């Protein structure tokens, strides 16, 4: 539901670059800013207001216009109404400005004003708001079946939601007359959005030549494979996403989505939903990206356990088939699973405001604006400082590489057994306890490598592989190859494999980038694991960490089928490119 909007006037003199506040002051500032947003959400539940289907008449003239924002309704090709909010820039007589199309993540809603959930708390909205203040037209719209828009939520159907983005562009060019064009008459258009809307722009760009610059954030390449890697559904995120969408947008979901969720709780995706998701995956259309002309800045998180960095790397490879400028910033944040990963100020999603690329600290909202300025406003060199590939290692460090390495040194894994489907269930409560105990337990000055395989009953099985002898960067995509066997009569063993480090300055294990890869079924397996990134100091011990239970995959193990147990033997893992400096 929408609330009535009063005109917002912003003098040109107030437009300035805003740098984020760091540390505890930033957290306090955001917490205070949430108070009016609570009122907005409450008011938003009362009564819909109609919105005009055309732009303001005064845009037909060439007079000066003041910065403002207002709601509009846009009619789709099949007669549904999409609700959008137009952010009008401050323009002098005869002046025009490029257009930025913004939308939202799955289950939620558009940026409805400068003081809104998206405008203040979600990175894509913060960046779109900065673009408006920097002199861009911005239109933020509700995807069909979301917020105030009509229609069925078909989970990014190419025939519906994807096509809707072109409809929003058509409406904007017809009604927001003062959109800037290139000398050949081509309108200058950029797009920005995370997750759900990131998928919209990637899929739409295949057939939409008017898009000149894209910023897809934390989105997918292989929809089915990212939600159910190796045929194991990510029940933690599936439950969260459907609960949010069905609560905020009741009755709007395509029935196949809810029906398939209950099938996924039984431990697998059915063939019908797999085909449904593949039809909505850039992976299925990779060859089409040879003709995509938009320059693309991808932003994806290492700790994102819904759509890990692997998804952005695959999208980057498809986009690089054309002559476009394609760059990738690997952040730490993204989709962070509630009750498992900490995120602030919004539960379940966070992109850090500053990333580090070698010795440079980049303010991400400014990075986006500079990208748009170079690609749409023609400010040559404005985005030259943005690396082709920047990969953060934590929230304070990052490195610049030409490419990310797949595989590397091969390590043999000793036989490792998981004896209970509860193995790993208690890691969350033990996490703070182990760190506290680490303050009192002496550190190992010269740690030795124990090459015996581990067994896991209550705690995950840690199998050490090597000890760092010097400062190193551990960044890459490990490759697992091995045999999964059942330790009981279980016919469908399932375990979860991650890479962990036991820090020399602590007595606890750290799951690198919070990522695990499921292994399922008796037999031989060869699979790429999730991308990881961290920094190692001398004495850090790197190894595999094998779970029988993990919160990312809550339901398929013991809550539905009982305890899945198993073990790997023989096996090897190829990876851990270790750059010493």
Coordinates of C-alpha atoms in Angstrom, one line a residue:
X1 CA 0.0 0.0 0.0
X2 CA 1.2 3.5 -0.7
X3 CA 0.8 6.6 1.4
X4 CA 0.0 10.0 0.0
X5 CA 3.2 11.8 -1.1
X6 CA 3.8 15.5 -0.7
X7 CA 6.1 17.3 -3.0
X8 CA 9.7 17.2 -2.0
X9 CA 11.8 20.2 -3.0
X10 CA 15.6 20.0 -2.8
X11 CA 17.6 23.1 -3.6
X12 CA 20.6 22.5 -6.0
X13 CA 22.9 23.8 -3.3
X14 CA 22.0 20.9 -1.1
X15 CA 23.3 18.2 -3.5
X16 CA 26.6 16.9 -2.3
X17 CA 28.5 13.7 -1.9
X18 CA 27.8 12.0 1.3
X19 CA 30.4 9.7 2.8
X20 CA 29.4 7.0 5.3
X21 CA 29.9 7.2 9.0
X22 CA 32.0 4.3 10.2
X23 CA 32.0 2.1 13.3
X24 CA 29.6 2.4 16.1
X25 CA 28.4 5.9 15.1
X26 CA 27.3 4.6 11.7
X27 CA 25.3 1.8 13.5
X28 CA 23.7 4.3 15.9
X29 CA 22.9 6.7 13.1
X30 CA 21.2 4.0 11.0
X31 CA 19.3 2.8 14.1
X32 CA 17.9 6.3 14.7
X33 CA 17.0 6.7 11.1
X34 CA 14.9 3.5 11.3
X35 CA 12.4 5.1 13.7
X36 CA 10.5 7.1 11.0
X37 CA 10.7 4.1 8.7
X38 CA 8.6 2.1 11.2
X39 CA 5.9 4.7 11.0
X40 CA 6.1 4.5 7.2
X41 CA 5.6 0.8 7.2
X42 CA 2.6 1.1 9.6
X43 CA 1.0 3.8 7.4
X44 CA 1.8 1.8 4.3
X45 CA -0.7 -0.9 5.4
X46 CA -3.7 1.5 5.3
X47 CA -5.4 2.3 2.0
X48 CA -4.1 2.4 -1.5
X49 CA -3.9 5.7 -3.4
X50 CA -4.3 6.0 -7.1
X51 CA -1.4 7.4 -9.1
X52 CA -1.4 9.1 -12.5
X53 CA -0.5 7.1 -15.6
X54 CA 1.3 10.0 -17.3
X55 CA 4.2 12.3 -16.3
X56 CA 3.7 16.0 -15.2
X57 CA 2.5 18.3 -17.9
X58 CA 5.2 20.9 -17.1
X59 CA 7.9 18.6 -18.4
X60 CA 6.6 19.4 -21.9
X61 CA 8.1 22.9 -21.4
X62 CA 11.8 23.7 -21.3
X63 CA 11.7 25.7 -18.1
X64 CA 13.8 25.0 -15.1
X65 CA 12.4 22.3 -12.8
X66 CA 13.1 21.6 -9.1
X67 CA 14.1 18.2 -7.6
X68 CA 10.9 16.3 -6.7
X69 CA 9.5 12.8 -6.4
X70 CA 6.0 11.4 -7.2
X71 CA 4.2 8.2 -7.8
X72 CA 3.0 7.0 -11.2
X73 CA 1.2 3.9 -12.6
X74 CA 2.6 2.1 -15.6
X75 CA 0.4 -0.2 -17.8
X76 CA 2.1 -3.5 -18.8
X77 CA 1.7 -5.3 -22.2
X78 CA -1.0 -7.5 -20.6
X79 CA -2.9 -4.7 -18.9
X80 CA -1.5 -4.9 -15.3
X81 CA -0.6 -1.7 -13.4
X82 CA 2.9 -1.3 -12.0
X83 CA 3.4 1.3 -9.3
X84 CA 6.6 3.3 -9.6
X85 CA 8.1 6.4 -7.9
X86 CA 9.8 8.9 -10.2
X87 CA 12.7 10.9 -8.7
X88 CA 13.0 14.1 -10.7
X89 CA 16.4 15.9 -10.8
X90 CA 17.0 19.6 -10.5
X91 CA 17.3 20.8 -14.2
X92 CA 18.0 24.2 -15.7
X93 CA 16.0 25.5 -18.7
X94 CA 16.6 23.1 -21.6
X95 CA 18.8 20.7 -19.6
X96 CA 18.3 17.0 -19.8
X97 CA 19.6 14.1 -17.6
X98 CA 20.2 10.3 -18.1
X99 CA 17.7 7.8 -16.6
X100 CA 18.5 5.2 -14.0
X101 CA 15.9 2.4 -13.6
X102 CA 15.9 0.9 -10.0
X103 CA 14.0 -2.0 -8.5
X104 CA 14.0 -4.2 -5.4
X105 CA 14.7 -7.7 -4.1
X106 CA 12.3 -10.7 -3.9
X107 CA 9.3 -10.3 -1.7
X108 CA 9.8 -6.6 -0.8
X109 CA 9.0 -3.2 -2.5
X110 CA 10.4 -0.2 -4.3
X111 CA 12.1 2.9 -3.0
X112 CA 9.1 5.1 -2.5
X113 CA 10.9 8.2 -1.3
X114 CA 14.1 9.7 0.0
X115 CA 13.1 8.6 3.6
X116 CA 12.2 4.9 3.0
X117 CA 13.4 1.5 3.8
X118 CA 15.3 1.2 0.5
X119 CA 16.5 4.8 0.4
X120 CA 18.1 4.5 3.9
X121 CA 18.8 0.9 4.6
X122 CA 19.4 -1.1 1.4
X123 CA 22.5 -0.5 -0.7
X124 CA 20.9 -0.4 -4.1
X125 CA 18.4 2.2 -2.9
X126 CA 21.2 4.2 -1.2
X127 CA 23.1 4.2 -4.5
X128 CA 20.0 5.1 -6.6
X129 CA 19.3 8.0 -4.2
X130 CA 22.9 9.2 -4.6
X131 CA 22.4 9.1 -8.4
X132 CA 19.3 11.3 -8.1
X133 CA 21.2 13.8 -6.0
X134 CA 24.0 13.7 -8.6
X135 CA 21.5 14.8 -11.3
X136 CA 19.9 11.7 -12.7
X137 CA 16.3 10.8 -13.4
X138 CA 15.6 7.7 -11.2
X139 CA 12.5 5.6 -11.5
X140 CA 12.0 2.9 -8.8
X141 CA 9.2 0.4 -9.5
X142 CA 7.5 -2.5 -7.8
X143 CA 7.8 -5.8 -9.6
X144 CA 4.5 -7.3 -10.6
X145 CA 3.0 -9.2 -7.6
X146 CA 5.0 -7.0 -5.2
X147 CA 4.2 -3.9 -3.2
X148 CA 1.5 -1.8 -5.0
X149 CA 1.9 -3.5 -8.4
X150 CA -0.8 -5.8 -9.8
X151 CA -0.3 -9.2 -11.3
X152 CA 1.1 -12.6 -10.4
X153 CA 4.6 -13.1 -9.1
X154 CA 6.1 -15.5 -11.6
X155 CA 9.6 -15.4 -10.2
X156 CA 11.2 -13.4 -13.1
X157 CA 9.4 -14.8 -16.1
X158 CA 11.0 -13.6 -19.3
X159 CA 7.5 -13.1 -20.7
X160 CA 6.4 -11.0 -17.8
X161 CA 8.7 -9.5 -15.2
X162 CA 11.7 -9.3 -17.6
X163 CA 9.5 -7.7 -20.3
X164 CA 8.2 -5.2 -17.7
X165 CA 11.6 -3.5 -17.5
X166 CA 11.3 -2.6 -21.1
X167 CA 7.8 -1.3 -20.4
X168 CA 9.1 0.9 -17.6
X169 CA 11.7 2.3 -20.1
X170 CA 9.1 2.9 -22.7
X171 CA 6.9 4.8 -20.3
X172 CA 9.8 6.8 -19.0
X173 CA 10.9 7.9 -22.5
X174 CA 7.3 8.9 -23.4
X175 CA 6.5 10.8 -20.2
X176 CA 9.7 12.0 -18.7
X177 CA 10.5 14.1 -21.8
X178 CA 13.8 15.5 -20.6
X179 CA 15.8 12.3 -20.6
X180 CA 19.2 12.9 -22.1
X181 CA 20.1 11.3 -25.4
X182 CA 23.3 10.6 -27.3
X183 CA 24.1 12.5 -30.5
X184 CA 22.6 9.6 -32.5
X185 CA 19.3 9.9 -30.5
X186 CA 19.9 6.9 -28.3
X187 CA 18.6 7.5 -24.8
X188 CA 21.2 7.2 -22.0
X189 CA 19.9 4.6 -19.6
X190 CA 21.4 2.8 -16.6
X191 CA 19.9 0.1 -14.3
X192 CA 20.6 -0.8 -10.7
X193 CA 19.1 -3.4 -8.3
X194 CA 20.0 -6.3 -6.2
X195 CA 19.0 -10.0 -6.2
X196 CA 15.6 -10.3 -7.9
X197 CA 15.9 -7.0 -9.9
X198 CA 19.5 -7.8 -10.7
X199 CA 18.2 -10.9 -12.5
X200 CA 15.7 -8.8 -14.3
X201 CA 18.3 -6.5 -15.8
X202 CA 20.6 -9.3 -16.8
X203 CA 17.8 -11.2 -18.5
X204 CA 16.3 -8.0 -20.1
X205 CA 19.7 -6.8 -21.4
X206 CA 19.7 -9.7 -24.0
X207 CA 16.9 -8.0 -25.9
X208 CA 17.1 -4.4 -24.7
X209 CA 19.7 -2.4 -26.6
X210 CA 18.7 0.9 -24.9
X211 CA 20.4 0.0 -21.6
X212 CA 23.9 1.5 -21.6
X213 CA 25.1 0.6 -18.1
X214 CA 24.1 -2.0 -15.5
X215 CA 24.9 -2.5 -11.8
X216 CA 23.4 -6.0 -11.0
X217 CA 24.0 -6.8 -7.3
X218 CA 24.1 -10.2 -5.6
X219 CA 22.1 -12.0 -8.2
X220 CA 22.0 -15.4 -9.8
X221 CA 23.5 -17.1 -13.0
X222 CA 22.1 -20.6 -12.5
X223 CA 18.8 -20.2 -10.6
X224 CA 18.2 -23.8 -9.9
X225 CA 21.9 -24.6 -9.2
X226 CA 22.3 -21.8 -6.7
X227 CA 19.1 -22.6 -4.8
X228 CA 19.8 -26.3 -4.8
X229 CA 23.5 -27.0 -5.4
X230 CA 24.2 -30.7 -6.1
X231 CA 20.5 -31.4 -5.8
X232 CA 20.3 -30.3 -2.2
X233 CA 17.8 -27.4 -1.6
X234 CA 18.9 -24.5 0.5
X235 CA 15.9 -24.8 2.8
X236 CA 17.2 -22.0 5.1
X237 CA 16.9 -19.3 2.4
X238 CA 13.9 -20.9 0.6
X239 CA 11.9 -20.8 3.9
X240 CA 13.0 -17.2 4.6
X241 CA 12.2 -15.8 1.1
X242 CA 8.8 -17.5 0.8
X243 CA 7.8 -16.4 4.3
X244 CA 8.7 -12.8 3.5
X245 CA 6.9 -12.8 0.2
X246 CA 3.8 -14.5 1.3
X247 CA 3.5 -12.2 4.3
X248 CA 4.1 -8.9 2.5
X249 CA 2.4 -9.9 -0.7
X250 CA -0.3 -12.5 0.2
X251 CA -2.0 -14.3 -2.7
X252 CA 0.3 -13.0 -5.4
X253 CA 2.6 -16.0 -5.8
X254 CA 2.5 -18.3 -8.8
X255 CA 1.1 -21.5 -7.3
X256 CA 4.0 -23.6 -8.6
X257 CA 6.4 -21.7 -6.3
X258 CA 4.6 -22.5 -3.1
X259 CA 3.9 -26.1 -4.2
X260 CA 7.5 -26.7 -5.1
X261 CA 8.7 -25.3 -1.8
X262 CA 6.9 -28.2 0.0
X263 CA 8.5 -30.7 -2.4
X264 CA 11.9 -29.1 -1.7
X265 CA 11.3 -29.7 2.1
X266 CA 11.3 -33.4 1.2
X267 CA 14.9 -33.0 0.0
X268 CA 14.8 -32.3 -3.7
X269 CA 13.6 -30.0 -6.4
X270 CA 11.2 -31.6 -8.8
X271 CA 11.7 -31.6 -12.6
X272 CA 8.9 -29.1 -13.2
X273 CA 10.4 -26.4 -10.9
X274 CA 13.9 -27.1 -12.2
X275 CA 12.7 -26.3 -15.8
X276 CA 10.8 -23.3 -14.5
X277 CA 14.0 -21.9 -12.8
X278 CA 16.3 -22.7 -15.8
X279 CA 14.0 -20.7 -18.0
X280 CA 14.8 -17.7 -15.7
X281 CA 18.6 -18.2 -15.6
X282 CA 21.2 -16.2 -17.5
X283 CA 23.0 -19.5 -17.8
X284 CA 20.4 -20.7 -20.3
X285 CA 21.1 -17.7 -22.6
X286 CA 24.8 -17.3 -22.2
X287 CA 25.4 -17.2 -26.0
X288 CA 23.0 -14.3 -26.3
X289 CA 25.3 -12.0 -24.3
X290 CA 27.6 -11.8 -27.3
X291 CA 25.4 -8.9 -28.5
X292 CA 24.8 -7.2 -25.2
X293 CA 26.2 -3.6 -25.4
X294 CA 25.7 -2.5 -21.8
X295 CA 28.8 -1.9 -19.6
X296 CA 28.3 -3.9 -16.4
X297 CA 29.6 -3.5 -12.9
X298 CA 28.8 -6.7 -11.0
X299 CA 28.8 -6.6 -7.1
X300 CA 28.6 -10.0 -5.3
X301 CA 29.4 -11.2 -1.8
X302 CA 31.8 -13.9 -0.6
X303 CA 29.6 -14.5 2.5
X304 CA 26.4 -14.5 0.4
X305 CA 25.0 -18.0 1.0
X306 CA 22.0 -17.6 -1.4
X307 CA 23.9 -16.5 -4.5
X308 CA 27.6 -16.9 -3.8
X309 CA 30.4 -15.2 -5.8
X310 CA 30.5 -18.1 -8.2
X311 CA 27.3 -16.8 -9.7
X312 CA 28.8 -13.4 -10.5
X313 CA 31.9 -15.0 -12.0
X314 CA 29.8 -17.0 -14.4
X315 CA 27.7 -13.9 -15.4
X316 CA 31.0 -12.0 -15.9
X317 CA 32.2 -14.8 -18.3
X318 CA 29.0 -14.6 -20.3
X319 CA 29.0 -10.8 -20.5
X320 CA 32.7 -10.7 -21.5
X321 CA 31.8 -12.4 -24.8
X322 CA 30.9 -8.9 -26.1
X323 CA 33.1 -5.8 -26.3
X324 CA 31.5 -4.3 -23.2
X325 CA 33.4 -3.1 -20.1
X326 CA 32.7 -5.8 -17.4
X327 CA 34.1 -5.5 -13.8
X328 CA 33.4 -7.3 -10.6
X329 CA 33.7 -6.2 -7.0
X330 CA 33.6 -9.1 -4.5
X331 CA 32.2 -7.7 -1.3
X332 CA 31.8 -9.6 2.0
X333 CA 28.1 -9.0 2.5
X334 CA 25.0 -10.0 0.5
X335 CA 22.2 -12.5 1.4
X336 CA 23.1 -13.3 5.0
X337 CA 20.9 -16.1 6.4
X338 CA 18.9 -14.8 9.4
X339 CA 19.6 -16.5 12.8
X340 CA 22.9 -17.8 11.3
X341 CA 24.8 -14.8 9.9
X342 CA 24.8 -11.3 11.5
X343 CA 23.7 -8.4 9.4
X344 CA 22.9 -4.8 10.2
X345 CA 20.7 -2.8 10.0
X346 CA 18.5 -5.1 7.9
X347 CA 18.1 -8.7 8.8
X348 CA 19.1 -11.1 6.0
X349 CA 20.8 -8.6 3.7
X350 CA 23.8 -6.3 4.0
X351 CA 26.4 -4.8 1.6
X352 CA 29.2 -3.0 3.3
X353 CA 29.5 0.7 2.6
X354 CA 33.3 0.7 2.0
X355 CA 35.4 -2.0 0.3
X356 CA 39.1 -2.3 0.2
X357 CA 41.0 -3.1 -3.1
X358 CA 44.7 -3.4 -2.4
X359 CA 45.6 -0.1 -0.7
X360 CA 42.5 1.8 -1.8
X361 CA 39.3 2.2 0.2
X362 CA 36.3 2.6 -2.1
X363 CA 32.9 4.1 -1.0
X364 CA 30.5 1.8 -2.9
X365 CA 27.7 4.3 -3.4
X366 CA 30.2 6.7 -5.0
X367 CA 31.7 3.8 -7.0
X368 CA 28.2 3.3 -8.5
X369 CA 27.7 7.0 -9.3
X370 CA 31.1 7.3 -10.9
X371 CA 30.4 4.2 -13.0
X372 CA 27.1 5.8 -14.2
X373 CA 28.9 9.2 -14.8
X374 CA 31.5 7.6 -17.0
X375 CA 29.1 5.4 -19.0
X376 CA 26.1 7.8 -19.2
X377 CA 27.3 11.3 -18.8
X378 CA 30.5 10.7 -20.8
X379 CA 32.9 11.7 -18.0
X380 CA 36.0 9.9 -19.4
X381 CA 38.1 8.3 -16.8
X382 CA 35.6 8.9 -13.9
X383 CA 35.5 5.1 -13.2
X384 CA 39.1 4.3 -14.1
X385 CA 40.0 3.6 -10.5
X386 CA 37.5 0.8 -10.3
X387 CA 39.4 -2.5 -10.7
X388 CA 38.5 -5.1 -13.2
X389 CA 38.4 -7.7 -10.3
X390 CA 38.5 -6.6 -6.7
X391 CA 38.1 -9.4 -4.1
X392 CA 37.7 -8.5 -0.4
X393 CA 39.2 -10.8 2.2
X394 CA 37.3 -9.4 5.2
X395 CA 35.7 -6.0 5.9
X396 CA 39.1 -4.2 6.2
X397 CA 41.3 -5.8 3.4
X398 CA 41.0 -6.9 -0.2
X399 CA 43.1 -7.6 -3.2
X400 CA 43.1 -6.8 -6.9
X401 CA 43.6 -9.8 -9.3
X402 CA 43.4 -10.3 -13.1
X403 CA 41.3 -13.5 -12.5
X404 CA 40.2 -15.8 -9.7
X405 CA 41.9 -19.1 -9.6
X406 CA 40.0 -22.4 -9.9
X407 CA 41.8 -25.3 -8.3
X408 CA 45.5 -25.1 -7.4
X409 CA 47.6 -27.4 -5.3
X410 CA 46.2 -30.9 -4.7
X411 CA 45.8 -32.2 -1.1
X412 CA 44.9 -35.8 -0.3
X413 CA 42.1 -36.1 2.3
X414 CA 42.4 -38.9 4.8
X415 CA 39.2 -41.0 5.5
X416 CA 36.7 -38.7 7.2
X417 CA 33.5 -40.0 8.8
X418 CA 30.3 -38.2 9.9
X419 CA 28.5 -40.3 12.5
X420 CA 25.4 -38.2 13.1
X421 CA 23.0 -35.9 11.2
X422 CA 23.4 -33.6 14.2
X423 CA 27.1 -33.1 13.5
X424 CA 27.5 -29.3 13.4
X425 CA 24.1 -28.5 15.0
X426 CA 25.7 -26.9 18.0
X427 CA 28.3 -24.8 16.2
X428 CA 26.3 -21.5 16.5
X429 CA 26.1 -21.5 20.4
X430 CA 29.7 -22.8 20.6
X431 CA 31.0 -19.9 18.4
X432 CA 31.1 -17.2 21.1
X433 CA 32.2 -19.7 23.8
X434 CA 35.3 -20.8 21.8
X435 CA 36.4 -17.3 21.1
X436 CA 36.1 -16.4 24.8
X437 CA 38.1 -19.5 25.8
X438 CA 40.7 -18.6 23.2
X439 CA 41.7 -15.6 25.4
X440 CA 42.9 -17.9 28.1
X441 CA 44.4 -20.9 26.2
X442 CA 48.1 -20.4 25.1
X443 CA 48.6 -20.2 21.4
X444 CA 50.7 -22.8 19.6
X445 CA 54.0 -21.2 18.7
X446 CA 55.0 -23.9 16.2
X447 CA 51.8 -25.8 15.2
X448 CA 52.3 -29.2 13.7
X449 CA 50.1 -30.8 11.1
X450 CA 48.1 -33.8 12.2
X451 CA 47.5 -35.7 9.0
X452 CA 45.0 -38.2 10.4
X453 CA 41.4 -37.9 9.1
X454 CA 38.8 -36.7 11.5
X455 CA 35.5 -38.2 12.7
X456 CA 32.5 -36.0 13.5
X457 CA 29.7 -36.9 16.0
X458 CA 28.7 -33.7 17.6
X459 CA 31.4 -31.4 16.2
X460 CA 32.2 -31.2 12.5
X461 CA 35.3 -33.1 11.4
X462 CA 38.3 -30.9 10.8
X463 CA 41.0 -32.4 8.6
X464 CA 44.2 -30.2 8.5
X465 CA 45.9 -29.8 5.1
X466 CA 48.7 -27.3 5.6
X467 CA 50.2 -24.7 7.9
X468 CA 50.9 -21.2 6.6
X469 CA 54.6 -20.4 7.0
X470 CA 54.3 -16.7 5.9
X471 CA 51.6 -14.1 5.3
X472 CA 49.4 -15.4 2.4
X473 CA 46.2 -14.6 0.5
X474 CA 43.9 -17.6 0.2
X475 CA 41.5 -16.7 -2.6
X476 CA 39.9 -19.0 -5.1
X477 CA 37.4 -21.8 -6.0
X478 CA 38.5 -25.2 -4.5
X479 CA 37.6 -28.4 -6.5
X480 CA 36.6 -31.5 -4.6
X481 CA 37.1 -35.0 -6.0
X482 CA 36.3 -38.1 -4.0
X483 CA 34.0 -40.9 -3.0
X484 CA 31.1 -40.5 -0.6
X485 CA 30.1 -43.6 1.2
X486 CA 27.5 -44.4 3.8
X487 CA 28.6 -45.2 7.4
X488 CA 25.3 -47.0 8.1
X489 CA 22.6 -48.6 6.0
X490 CA 21.6 -45.1 4.8
X491 CA 21.1 -45.2 1.0
X492 CA 21.3 -41.4 0.5
X493 CA 24.2 -40.0 2.6
X494 CA 24.5 -36.2 2.7
X495 CA 27.3 -34.2 4.1
X496 CA 28.4 -30.5 3.8
X497 CA 32.0 -29.7 3.0
X498 CA 33.7 -26.4 3.8
X499 CA 37.2 -25.0 4.1
X500 CA 38.2 -23.8 7.6
X501 CA 41.1 -22.1 9.2
X502 CA 42.3 -22.6 12.8
X503 CA 43.9 -19.2 13.5
X504 CA 47.3 -19.1 15.2
X505 CA 46.1 -16.4 17.5
X506 CA 43.0 -18.3 18.6
X507 CA 41.8 -21.8 19.5
X508 CA 38.7 -21.8 17.4
X509 CA 37.8 -22.9 13.8
X510 CA 36.6 -20.3 11.3
X511 CA 34.6 -21.4 8.3
X512 CA 36.1 -19.4 5.5
X513 CA 33.5 -17.0 3.9
X514 CA 30.7 -19.0 5.7
X515 CA 30.4 -21.3 2.7
X516 CA 29.7 -25.0 2.6
X517 CA 29.1 -27.3 -0.5
X518 CA 26.7 -30.2 -0.2
X519 CA 27.7 -33.7 -1.3
X520 CA 24.9 -36.2 -1.7
X521 CA 24.6 -39.8 -2.7
X522 CA 26.8 -42.8 -2.6
X523 CA 29.5 -42.7 -5.3
X524 CA 32.2 -40.6 -6.8
X525 CA 31.9 -36.8 -6.8
X526 CA 33.7 -34.1 -8.6
X527 CA 32.5 -30.6 -8.0
X528 CA 33.5 -26.9 -7.7
X529 CA 33.1 -25.6 -4.2
X530 CA 31.9 -22.2 -3.3
X531 CA 34.4 -19.4 -3.8
X532 CA 36.3 -18.4 -0.6
X533 CA 38.6 -15.5 0.4
X534 CA 40.7 -14.8 3.5
X535 CA 44.1 -13.7 4.6
X536 CA 46.5 -16.1 6.4
X537 CA 49.2 -15.3 9.0
X538 CA 52.1 -17.6 9.9
X539 CA 50.8 -20.5 12.0
X540 CA 47.3 -20.5 10.6
X541 CA 46.2 -24.1 9.9
X542 CA 44.0 -24.6 6.8
X543 CA 41.8 -27.7 6.5
X544 CA 38.5 -29.1 5.4
X545 CA 35.5 -29.0 7.7
X546 CA 32.9 -31.7 7.2
X547 CA 29.3 -31.3 8.6
X548 CA 26.4 -33.6 8.9
X549 CA 24.1 -30.7 9.6
X550 CA 24.3 -27.0 8.5
X551 CA 21.8 -24.2 9.0
X552 CA 21.9 -23.3 5.3
X553 CA 20.3 -26.6 4.6
X554 CA 18.1 -27.0 7.7
X555 CA 15.4 -29.3 6.7
X556 CA 16.5 -32.1 4.3
X557 CA 18.8 -33.9 6.7
X558 CA 17.2 -35.0 9.9
X559 CA 13.9 -33.1 10.2
X560 CA 12.4 -34.9 7.2
X561 CA 14.2 -38.1 6.5
X562 CA 16.1 -38.8 9.7
X563 CA 19.8 -38.7 10.2
X564 CA 22.0 -38.7 7.1
X565 CA 25.5 -39.9 7.8
X566 CA 28.4 -40.6 5.6
X567 CA 32.1 -40.1 4.9
X568 CA 34.6 -39.4 2.2
X569 CA 37.2 -42.0 1.3
X570 CA 39.3 -41.7 -0.8
X571 CA 39.2 -38.0 -1.7
X572 CA 41.3 -35.0 -2.7
X573 CA 40.8 -31.3 -2.8
X574 CA 42.4 -29.0 -5.3
X575 CA 42.7 -25.4 -4.4
X576 CA 44.0 -22.9 -1.9
X577 CA 46.1 -20.7 -4.2
X578 CA 48.4 -19.1 -1.7
X579 CA 50.0 -15.9 -2.8
X580 CA 52.9 -15.0 -0.5
X581 CA 54.0 -11.5 -0.1

